[in-house]
PDB file of C-alpha atoms in Angstrom:
ATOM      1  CA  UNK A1363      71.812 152.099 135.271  1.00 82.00           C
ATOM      2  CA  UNK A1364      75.112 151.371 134.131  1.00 86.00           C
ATOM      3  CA  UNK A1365      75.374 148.272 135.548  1.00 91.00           C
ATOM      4  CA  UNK A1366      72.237 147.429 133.725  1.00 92.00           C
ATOM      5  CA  UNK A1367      74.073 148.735 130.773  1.00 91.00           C
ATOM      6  CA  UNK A1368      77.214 147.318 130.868  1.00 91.00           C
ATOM      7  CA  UNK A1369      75.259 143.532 131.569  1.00 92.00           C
ATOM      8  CA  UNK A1370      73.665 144.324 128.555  1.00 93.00           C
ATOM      9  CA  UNK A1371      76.759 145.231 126.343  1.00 93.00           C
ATOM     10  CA  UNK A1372      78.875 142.001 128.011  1.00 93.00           C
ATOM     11  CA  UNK A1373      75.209 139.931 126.969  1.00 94.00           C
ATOM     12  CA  UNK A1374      75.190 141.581 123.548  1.00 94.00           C
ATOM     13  CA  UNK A1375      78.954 140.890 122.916  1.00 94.00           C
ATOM     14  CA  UNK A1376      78.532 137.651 123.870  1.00 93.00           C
ATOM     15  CA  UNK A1377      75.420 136.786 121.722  1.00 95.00           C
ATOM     16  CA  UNK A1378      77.028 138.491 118.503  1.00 93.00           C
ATOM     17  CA  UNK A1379      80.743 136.845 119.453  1.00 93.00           C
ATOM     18  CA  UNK A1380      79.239 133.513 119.924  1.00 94.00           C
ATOM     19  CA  UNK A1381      77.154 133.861 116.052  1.00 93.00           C
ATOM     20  CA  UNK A1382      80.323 135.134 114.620  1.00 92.00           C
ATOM     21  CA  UNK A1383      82.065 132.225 115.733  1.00 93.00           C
ATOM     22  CA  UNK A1384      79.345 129.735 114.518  1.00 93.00           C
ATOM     23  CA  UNK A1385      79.746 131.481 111.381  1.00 91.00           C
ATOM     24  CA  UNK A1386      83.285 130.858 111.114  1.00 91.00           C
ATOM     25  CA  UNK A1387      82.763 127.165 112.413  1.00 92.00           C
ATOM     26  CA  UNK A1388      80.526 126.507 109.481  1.00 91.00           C
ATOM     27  CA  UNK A1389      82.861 128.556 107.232  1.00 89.00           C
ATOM     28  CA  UNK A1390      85.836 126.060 108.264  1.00 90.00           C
ATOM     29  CA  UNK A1391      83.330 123.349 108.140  1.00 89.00           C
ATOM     30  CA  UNK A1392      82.637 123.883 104.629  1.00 87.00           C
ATOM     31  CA  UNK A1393      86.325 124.165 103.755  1.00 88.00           C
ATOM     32  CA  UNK A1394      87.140 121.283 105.491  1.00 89.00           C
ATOM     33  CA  UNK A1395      84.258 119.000 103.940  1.00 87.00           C
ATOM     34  CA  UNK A1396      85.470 121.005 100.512  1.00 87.00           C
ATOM     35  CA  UNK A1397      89.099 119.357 100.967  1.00 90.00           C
ATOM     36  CA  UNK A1398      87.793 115.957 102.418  1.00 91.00           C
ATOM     37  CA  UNK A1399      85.559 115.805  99.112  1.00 90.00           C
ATOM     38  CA  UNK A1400      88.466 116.565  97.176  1.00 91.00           C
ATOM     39  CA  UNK A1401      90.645 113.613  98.619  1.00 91.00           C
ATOM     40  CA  UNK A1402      87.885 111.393  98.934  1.00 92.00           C
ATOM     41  CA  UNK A1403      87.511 112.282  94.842  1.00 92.00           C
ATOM     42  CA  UNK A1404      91.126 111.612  94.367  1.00 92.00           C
ATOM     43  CA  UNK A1405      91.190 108.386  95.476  1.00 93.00           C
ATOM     44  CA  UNK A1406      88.272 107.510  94.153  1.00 94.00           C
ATOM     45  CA  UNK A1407      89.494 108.314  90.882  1.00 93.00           C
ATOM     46  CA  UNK A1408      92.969 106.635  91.567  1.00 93.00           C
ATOM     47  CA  UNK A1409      91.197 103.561  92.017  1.00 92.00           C
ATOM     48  CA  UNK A1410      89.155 103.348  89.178  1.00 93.00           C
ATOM     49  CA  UNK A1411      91.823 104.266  87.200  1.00 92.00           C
ATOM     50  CA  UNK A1412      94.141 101.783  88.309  1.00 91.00           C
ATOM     51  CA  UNK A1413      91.099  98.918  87.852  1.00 92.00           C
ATOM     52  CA  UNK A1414      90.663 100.453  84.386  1.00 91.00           C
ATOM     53  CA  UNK A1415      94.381 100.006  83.575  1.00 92.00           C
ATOM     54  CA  UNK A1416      94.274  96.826  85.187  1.00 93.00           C
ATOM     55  CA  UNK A1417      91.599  95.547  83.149  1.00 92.00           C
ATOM     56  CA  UNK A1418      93.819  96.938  80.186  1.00 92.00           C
ATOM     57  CA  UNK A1419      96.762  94.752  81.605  1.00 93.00           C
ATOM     58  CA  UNK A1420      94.311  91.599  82.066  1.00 93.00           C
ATOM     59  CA  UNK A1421      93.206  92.137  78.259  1.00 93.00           C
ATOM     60  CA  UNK A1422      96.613  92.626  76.799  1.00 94.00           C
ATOM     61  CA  UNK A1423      98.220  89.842  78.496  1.00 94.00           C
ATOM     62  CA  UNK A1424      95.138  87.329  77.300  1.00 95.00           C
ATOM     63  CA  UNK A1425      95.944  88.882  73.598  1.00 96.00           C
ATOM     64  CA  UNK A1426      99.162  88.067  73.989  1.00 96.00           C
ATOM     65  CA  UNK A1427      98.540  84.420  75.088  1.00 97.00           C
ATOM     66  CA  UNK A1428      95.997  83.637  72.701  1.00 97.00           C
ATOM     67  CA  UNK A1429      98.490  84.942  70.047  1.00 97.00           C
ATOM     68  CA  UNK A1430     100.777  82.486  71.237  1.00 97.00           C
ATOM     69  CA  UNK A1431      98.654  79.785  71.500  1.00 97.00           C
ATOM     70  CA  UNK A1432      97.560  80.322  67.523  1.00 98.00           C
ATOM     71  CA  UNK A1433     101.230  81.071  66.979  1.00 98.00           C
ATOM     72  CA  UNK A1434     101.848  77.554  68.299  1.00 98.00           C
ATOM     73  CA  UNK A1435      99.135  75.575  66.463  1.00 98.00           C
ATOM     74  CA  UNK A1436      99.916  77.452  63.566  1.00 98.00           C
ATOM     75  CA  UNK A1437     103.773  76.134  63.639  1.00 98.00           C
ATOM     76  CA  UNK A1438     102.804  72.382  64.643  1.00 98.00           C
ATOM     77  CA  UNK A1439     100.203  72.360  61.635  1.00 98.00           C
ATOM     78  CA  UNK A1440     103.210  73.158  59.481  1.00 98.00           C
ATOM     79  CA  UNK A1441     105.347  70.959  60.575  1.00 98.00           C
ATOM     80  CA  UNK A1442     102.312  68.131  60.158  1.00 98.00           C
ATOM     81  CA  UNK A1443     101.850  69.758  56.801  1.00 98.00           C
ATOM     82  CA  UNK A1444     105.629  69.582  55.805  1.00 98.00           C
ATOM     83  CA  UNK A1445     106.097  65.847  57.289  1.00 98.00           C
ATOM     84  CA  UNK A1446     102.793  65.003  55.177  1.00 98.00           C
ATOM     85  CA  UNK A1447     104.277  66.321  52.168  1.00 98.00           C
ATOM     86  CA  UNK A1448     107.458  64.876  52.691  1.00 98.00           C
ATOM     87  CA  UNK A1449     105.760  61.213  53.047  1.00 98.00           C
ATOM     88  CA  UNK A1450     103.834  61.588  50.083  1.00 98.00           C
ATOM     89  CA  UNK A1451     107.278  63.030  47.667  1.00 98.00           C
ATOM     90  CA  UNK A1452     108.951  60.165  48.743  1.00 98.00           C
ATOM     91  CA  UNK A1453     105.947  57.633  47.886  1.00 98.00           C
ATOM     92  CA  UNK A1454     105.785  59.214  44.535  1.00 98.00           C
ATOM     93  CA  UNK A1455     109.550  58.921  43.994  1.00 98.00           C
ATOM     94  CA  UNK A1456     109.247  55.609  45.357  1.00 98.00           C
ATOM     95  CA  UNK A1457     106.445  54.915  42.568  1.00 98.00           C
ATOM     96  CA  UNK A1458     108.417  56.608  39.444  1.00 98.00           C
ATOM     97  CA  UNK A1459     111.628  54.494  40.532  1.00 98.00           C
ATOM     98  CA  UNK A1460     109.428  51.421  40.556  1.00 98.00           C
ATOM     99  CA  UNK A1461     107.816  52.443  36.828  1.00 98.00           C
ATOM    100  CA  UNK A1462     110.935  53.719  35.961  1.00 98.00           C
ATOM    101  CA  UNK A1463     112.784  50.395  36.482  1.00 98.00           C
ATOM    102  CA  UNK A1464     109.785  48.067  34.398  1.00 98.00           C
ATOM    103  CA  UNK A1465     109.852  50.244  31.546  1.00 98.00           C
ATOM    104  CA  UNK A1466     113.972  49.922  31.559  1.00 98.00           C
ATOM    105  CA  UNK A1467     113.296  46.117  32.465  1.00 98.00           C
ATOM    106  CA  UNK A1468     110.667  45.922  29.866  1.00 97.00           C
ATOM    107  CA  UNK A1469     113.017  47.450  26.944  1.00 97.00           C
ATOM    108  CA  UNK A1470     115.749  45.568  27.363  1.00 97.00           C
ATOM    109  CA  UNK A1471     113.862  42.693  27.829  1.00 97.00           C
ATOM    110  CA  UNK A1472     112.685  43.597  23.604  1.00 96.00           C
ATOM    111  CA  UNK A1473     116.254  44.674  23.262  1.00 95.00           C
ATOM    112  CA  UNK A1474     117.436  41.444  24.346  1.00 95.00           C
ATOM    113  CA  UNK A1475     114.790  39.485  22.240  1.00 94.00           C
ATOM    114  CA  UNK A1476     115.380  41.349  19.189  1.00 93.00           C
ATOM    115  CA  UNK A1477     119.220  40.652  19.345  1.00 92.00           C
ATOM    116  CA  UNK A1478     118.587  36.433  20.409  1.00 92.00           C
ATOM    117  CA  UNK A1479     116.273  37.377  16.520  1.00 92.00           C
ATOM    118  CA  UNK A1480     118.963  38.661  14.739  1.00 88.00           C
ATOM    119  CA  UNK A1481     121.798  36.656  16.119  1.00 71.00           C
TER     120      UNK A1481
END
């Protein structure tokens, strides 16, 4: 009988020994999955953020081209504009000298006339 007894404590020991450590398997299991889920979150995250700052980056930098670029056209219009005006003031000055000169031809032509009158 106490053979019988003591196989039957060492099989009960054994049966509840081998659930408790199942139970703490699964317990580290869970912790373990916990942390991996946590990392695997973390670089998840890291990733997308850096993609959305990326993105960010790609946008600014375009911005910053394209304000260039207008910057540019903007400048090289003015200067067309300014060479533009420039031609035109000096055709106009070139057409007041011109008027300017037959209407000083013109009077002393009459001067000259009335004097070869008087004289």
């Amino acid at each position: 009988r106490a053979a019988a007894a003591g196989l039957l404590q060492r099989v009960v020991r054994g049966l509840l020994g081998r659930r408790e450590v199942r139970g703490l398997r699964r317990l580290r299991l869970r912790e373990v999955r916990g942390r991996a889920a946590v990392c695997i979150q973390r670089v998840l995250r890291g990733r997308w953020g850096r993609a959305r700052a990326s993105a960010r980056s790609r946008v600014r930098a375009a911005a910053r081209i394209q304000l260039w670029v207008r910057g540019l056209r903007a400048r090289k219009e003015l200067a067309r504009r300014r060479t533009l005006r420039a031609i035109r003031e000096a055709a106009a000055a070139r057409i007041q000298r011109s008027v300017r000169g037959l209407r000083a031809r013109r009077r002393v032509a009459l001067l000259r006339d009335a004097l070869t009158r008087i004289g």
